[in-house]
Every structure is written in C-alpha cells, then in structure tokens.
Amino acid sequence: MVRVLLAGESWVSATIDHKGYDPFAHTRVQIGCARLLSALEAEGLDVVHLRSHDVAERFPQTLEALSAFDVVLLSDIGANSLLLHPDTFSLGRPTPNRLTLLRDWVHGGGGLMMAGGYLSFQGFEGKANYHRTAVEEVLPVDLSPYDDRVETPEGVRGGVVRPHVITDGLDARWPILLGYQRAVAKPDATVLAEIAGDPLLAIREVGAGRTLAFMSDVSPHWAPEEFMSWPGYGPLFANSLRWLAGASAAPTADPRD
C-alpha cells in the first residue's frame, strides 16, 4: 500500500464577535483537505495528515524518518513551517534544514508532490517562499520570486495535453478551477495538463526519485464544488501519488505519535 504524508491543508481561525457592547473571541481548527482525504481513502491509499500547526514540530527531521513514507505531499504550507522547528525559533538552537532533507530524500528515491494554494510555491505576497530553495531544485517547475497567483473567479478549465498513466481514463477537459499559480516547466519536466496555456500538472524524475506539481488547489477556494465532485477528482490525485511512489511500499510510522 502506498504510504503518504500530507503536510498542511489546515488552519486556525480566530474570530471576535461583537454583540452590542459585548465582544467575545473564539477559535477553531479548519481542515481544508477533508474531501481529498476521503477520496484517497476510497482509492486505497494510506494517508497520514500532519496539520499545519504541527508541521514545524513534527515533520520528519531525518532521512530515516522520511523513509517511512513513499510520498510527501506539501499543500498550502509555507517554507517557514519546514525551516523553523520550535527549537530553532524559540530556543535559538540549530536543527536540520528540512527543505534540504526533502531534496536529498527525493534524489534517494522519494516521491514529492506540491499542490497549489496561498502558501504553496511562492504564494500570496511571496509568503510561501519556496523560490531558490532546495525544494524548488527538485520540483518540475521554476518559481517566480514574486506572488505567483492567477485568480480566475470566472472559472477556467484545464485539460490534458499529454497522455500518461496519471491521466489515463480522465476527461480530456477538466472542470473549472477558480485560480492557480503560474510557473515555468523545467526543461527536463513533462507537462501533462495545462490551464490557460500554463502548466497545471507537471512531473519530473530526479535522481532515483520523482516529483509532481499540481498548480491549483485541492480544496476551496480555487477548487470549487464542480472540481471536487468530478468523478476524476479522486483518481487524478490517487494516480499522481501512485506514480510518485513507483512500485515501493513503506512500513508505518506516524509523526503525530
């Protein structure tokens, strides 16, 4: 069974409600990838979800810990959360650079996927900040140094431009997306799907490993109901993760424990 570590795709919302003279504050954790997790489970994949607020402390810090997984999926989680372990940020102690770790893990045979969002690739106001990092080195796309979002509130459809096992059985034209991130495919990458002339789904083989970039979101707001209820939604991402994993299967280890 393919073993996947999904890091990100959650957030904590803090709200202050004002009722006349009296305000009160409340917070809640929201999970953006709930539909994706259900779809991948239905496809038979074993996914560990590491929520965004746990990534800094609990994302693997060694190649050995990463080797418990076939694929790492980074989705809507900025580079700072991987770089700044609490021991570094709060205590001023050196800790492993997990962007470099991911690059080395890919070269050794790991599978890395990044999905789009406001804290993916370069992101909103450049805050995801993967440009000129070790992760960008292995991705199939070269990133802008600036905010790379393309908002398409009117909806724009992507589609397959090259046959591949990932897209086998999927519609040639996909349902609308409400935004994506613009990047340039690396010379040795293969673009499987495009959106408005830009890469939407690109893959690459790096050393003994593989990487994949999906340049839009797996959840709202860029992924609307039309996309998430599409029969191809689950197979698209399950096929992507299976391709990244190759024929390997890994033992279990949960960084939440």
JSON list of N, CA, C and O in Angstrom, two decimals, residues 56 61 82-89 92-98:
[
{"chain": "A", "resi": 56, "resn": "ALA", "atom": "N", "xyz": [5.81, 22.37, 11.97]},
{"chain": "A", "resi": 56, "resn": "ALA", "atom": "CA", "xyz": [7.10, 22.87, 12.43]},
{"chain": "A", "resi": 56, "resn": "ALA", "atom": "C", "xyz": [7.74, 21.91, 13.43]},
{"chain": "A", "resi": 56, "resn": "ALA", "atom": "O", "xyz": [8.95, 21.66, 13.38]},
{"chain": "A", "resi": 61, "resn": "GLN", "atom": "N", "xyz": [12.60, 14.84, 10.67]},
{"chain": "A", "resi": 61, "resn": "GLN", "atom": "CA", "xyz": [13.85, 15.58, 10.68]},
{"chain": "A", "resi": 61, "resn": "GLN", "atom": "C", "xyz": [15.04, 14.76, 10.19]},
{"chain": "A", "resi": 61, "resn": "GLN", "atom": "O", "xyz": [16.17, 15.25, 10.19]},
{"chain": "A", "resi": 82, "resn": "LEU", "atom": "N", "xyz": [8.55, 24.50, 7.60]},
{"chain": "A", "resi": 82, "resn": "LEU", "atom": "CA", "xyz": [9.51, 23.41, 7.50]},
{"chain": "A", "resi": 82, "resn": "LEU", "atom": "C", "xyz": [10.90, 23.82, 7.98]},
{"chain": "A", "resi": 82, "resn": "LEU", "atom": "O", "xyz": [11.64, 23.00, 8.51]},
{"chain": "A", "resi": 83, "resn": "LEU", "atom": "N", "xyz": [11.24, 25.07, 7.82]},
{"chain": "A", "resi": 83, "resn": "LEU", "atom": "CA", "xyz": [12.57, 25.53, 8.20]},
{"chain": "A", "resi": 83, "resn": "LEU", "atom": "C", "xyz": [12.70, 25.77, 9.70]},
{"chain": "A", "resi": 83, "resn": "LEU", "atom": "O", "xyz": [13.77, 25.54, 10.28]},
{"chain": "A", "resi": 84, "resn": "LEU", "atom": "N", "xyz": [11.63, 26.25, 10.35]},
{"chain": "A", "resi": 84, "resn": "LEU", "atom": "CA", "xyz": [11.74, 26.78, 11.71]},
{"chain": "A", "resi": 84, "resn": "LEU", "atom": "C", "xyz": [11.13, 25.84, 12.73]},
{"chain": "A", "resi": 84, "resn": "LEU", "atom": "O", "xyz": [10.01, 26.04, 13.21]},
{"chain": "A", "resi": 85, "resn": "HIS", "atom": "N", "xyz": [11.88, 24.81, 13.09]},
{"chain": "A", "resi": 85, "resn": "HIS", "atom": "CA", "xyz": [11.49, 23.97, 14.22]},
{"chain": "A", "resi": 85, "resn": "HIS", "atom": "C", "xyz": [11.43, 24.84, 15.48]},
{"chain": "A", "resi": 85, "resn": "HIS", "atom": "O", "xyz": [12.21, 25.80, 15.62]},
{"chain": "A", "resi": 86, "resn": "PRO", "atom": "N", "xyz": [10.53, 24.55, 16.43]},
{"chain": "A", "resi": 86, "resn": "PRO", "atom": "CA", "xyz": [10.47, 25.35, 17.66]},
{"chain": "A", "resi": 86, "resn": "PRO", "atom": "C", "xyz": [11.80, 25.46, 18.40]},
{"chain": "A", "resi": 86, "resn": "PRO", "atom": "O", "xyz": [12.06, 26.48, 19.05]},
{"chain": "A", "resi": 87, "resn": "ASP", "atom": "N", "xyz": [12.65, 24.43, 18.31]},
{"chain": "A", "resi": 87, "resn": "ASP", "atom": "CA", "xyz": [13.95, 24.52, 18.97]},
{"chain": "A", "resi": 87, "resn": "ASP", "atom": "C", "xyz": [14.80, 25.64, 18.37]},
{"chain": "A", "resi": 87, "resn": "ASP", "atom": "O", "xyz": [15.60, 26.28, 19.07]},
{"chain": "A", "resi": 88, "resn": "THR", "atom": "N", "xyz": [14.63, 25.88, 17.06]},
{"chain": "A", "resi": 88, "resn": "THR", "atom": "CA", "xyz": [15.35, 26.97, 16.42]},
{"chain": "A", "resi": 88, "resn": "THR", "atom": "C", "xyz": [14.67, 28.31, 16.67]},
{"chain": "A", "resi": 88, "resn": "THR", "atom": "O", "xyz": [15.30, 29.28, 17.08]},
{"chain": "A", "resi": 89, "resn": "PHE", "atom": "N", "xyz": [13.35, 28.35, 16.44]},
{"chain": "A", "resi": 89, "resn": "PHE", "atom": "CA", "xyz": [12.63, 29.62, 16.50]},
{"chain": "A", "resi": 89, "resn": "PHE", "atom": "C", "xyz": [12.55, 30.16, 17.93]},
{"chain": "A", "resi": 89, "resn": "PHE", "atom": "O", "xyz": [12.71, 31.36, 18.16]},
{"chain": "A", "resi": 92, "resn": "GLY", "atom": "N", "xyz": [16.67, 29.13, 19.82]},
{"chain": "A", "resi": 92, "resn": "GLY", "atom": "CA", "xyz": [17.91, 29.52, 19.16]},
{"chain": "A", "resi": 92, "resn": "GLY", "atom": "C", "xyz": [18.90, 28.39, 19.00]},
{"chain": "A", "resi": 92, "resn": "GLY", "atom": "O", "xyz": [20.12, 28.61, 19.03]},
{"chain": "A", "resi": 93, "resn": "ARG", "atom": "N", "xyz": [18.40, 27.16, 18.78]},
{"chain": "A", "resi": 93, "resn": "ARG", "atom": "CA", "xyz": [19.26, 26.00, 18.62]},
{"chain": "A", "resi": 93, "resn": "ARG", "atom": "C", "xyz": [19.24, 25.53, 17.15]},
{"chain": "A", "resi": 93, "resn": "ARG", "atom": "O", "xyz": [18.21, 25.62, 16.49]},
{"chain": "A", "resi": 94, "resn": "PRO", "atom": "N", "xyz": [20.36, 25.03, 16.64]},
{"chain": "A", "resi": 94, "resn": "PRO", "atom": "CA", "xyz": [20.37, 24.51, 15.27]},
{"chain": "A", "resi": 94, "resn": "PRO", "atom": "C", "xyz": [19.56, 23.23, 15.14]},
{"chain": "A", "resi": 94, "resn": "PRO", "atom": "O", "xyz": [19.55, 22.39, 16.04]},
{"chain": "A", "resi": 95, "resn": "THR", "atom": "N", "xyz": [18.84, 23.12, 14.04]},
{"chain": "A", "resi": 95, "resn": "THR", "atom": "CA", "xyz": [18.05, 21.93, 13.72]},
{"chain": "A", "resi": 95, "resn": "THR", "atom": "C", "xyz": [18.20, 21.63, 12.24]},
{"chain": "A", "resi": 95, "resn": "THR", "atom": "O", "xyz": [18.62, 22.49, 11.46]},
{"chain": "A", "resi": 96, "resn": "PRO", "atom": "N", "xyz": [17.85, 20.42, 11.78]},
{"chain": "A", "resi": 96, "resn": "PRO", "atom": "CA", "xyz": [18.01, 20.08, 10.36]},
{"chain": "A", "resi": 96, "resn": "PRO", "atom": "C", "xyz": [17.20, 20.99, 9.45]},
{"chain": "A", "resi": 96, "resn": "PRO", "atom": "O", "xyz": [16.08, 21.41, 9.79]},
{"chain": "A", "resi": 97, "resn": "ASN", "atom": "N", "xyz": [17.77, 21.27, 8.29]},
{"chain": "A", "resi": 97, "resn": "ASN", "atom": "CA", "xyz": [17.06, 22.01, 7.24]},
{"chain": "A", "resi": 97, "resn": "ASN", "atom": "C", "xyz": [16.19, 21.00, 6.48]},
{"chain": "A", "resi": 97, "resn": "ASN", "atom": "O", "xyz": [16.69, 20.19, 5.70]},
{"chain": "A", "resi": 98, "resn": "ARG", "atom": "N", "xyz": [14.89, 21.06, 6.71]},
{"chain": "A", "resi": 98, "resn": "ARG", "atom": "CA", "xyz": [14.02, 20.03, 6.13]},
{"chain": "A", "resi": 98, "resn": "ARG", "atom": "C", "xyz": [13.71, 20.26, 4.66]},
{"chain": "A", "resi": 98, "resn": "ARG", "atom": "O", "xyz": [13.20, 19.35, 4.00]}
]
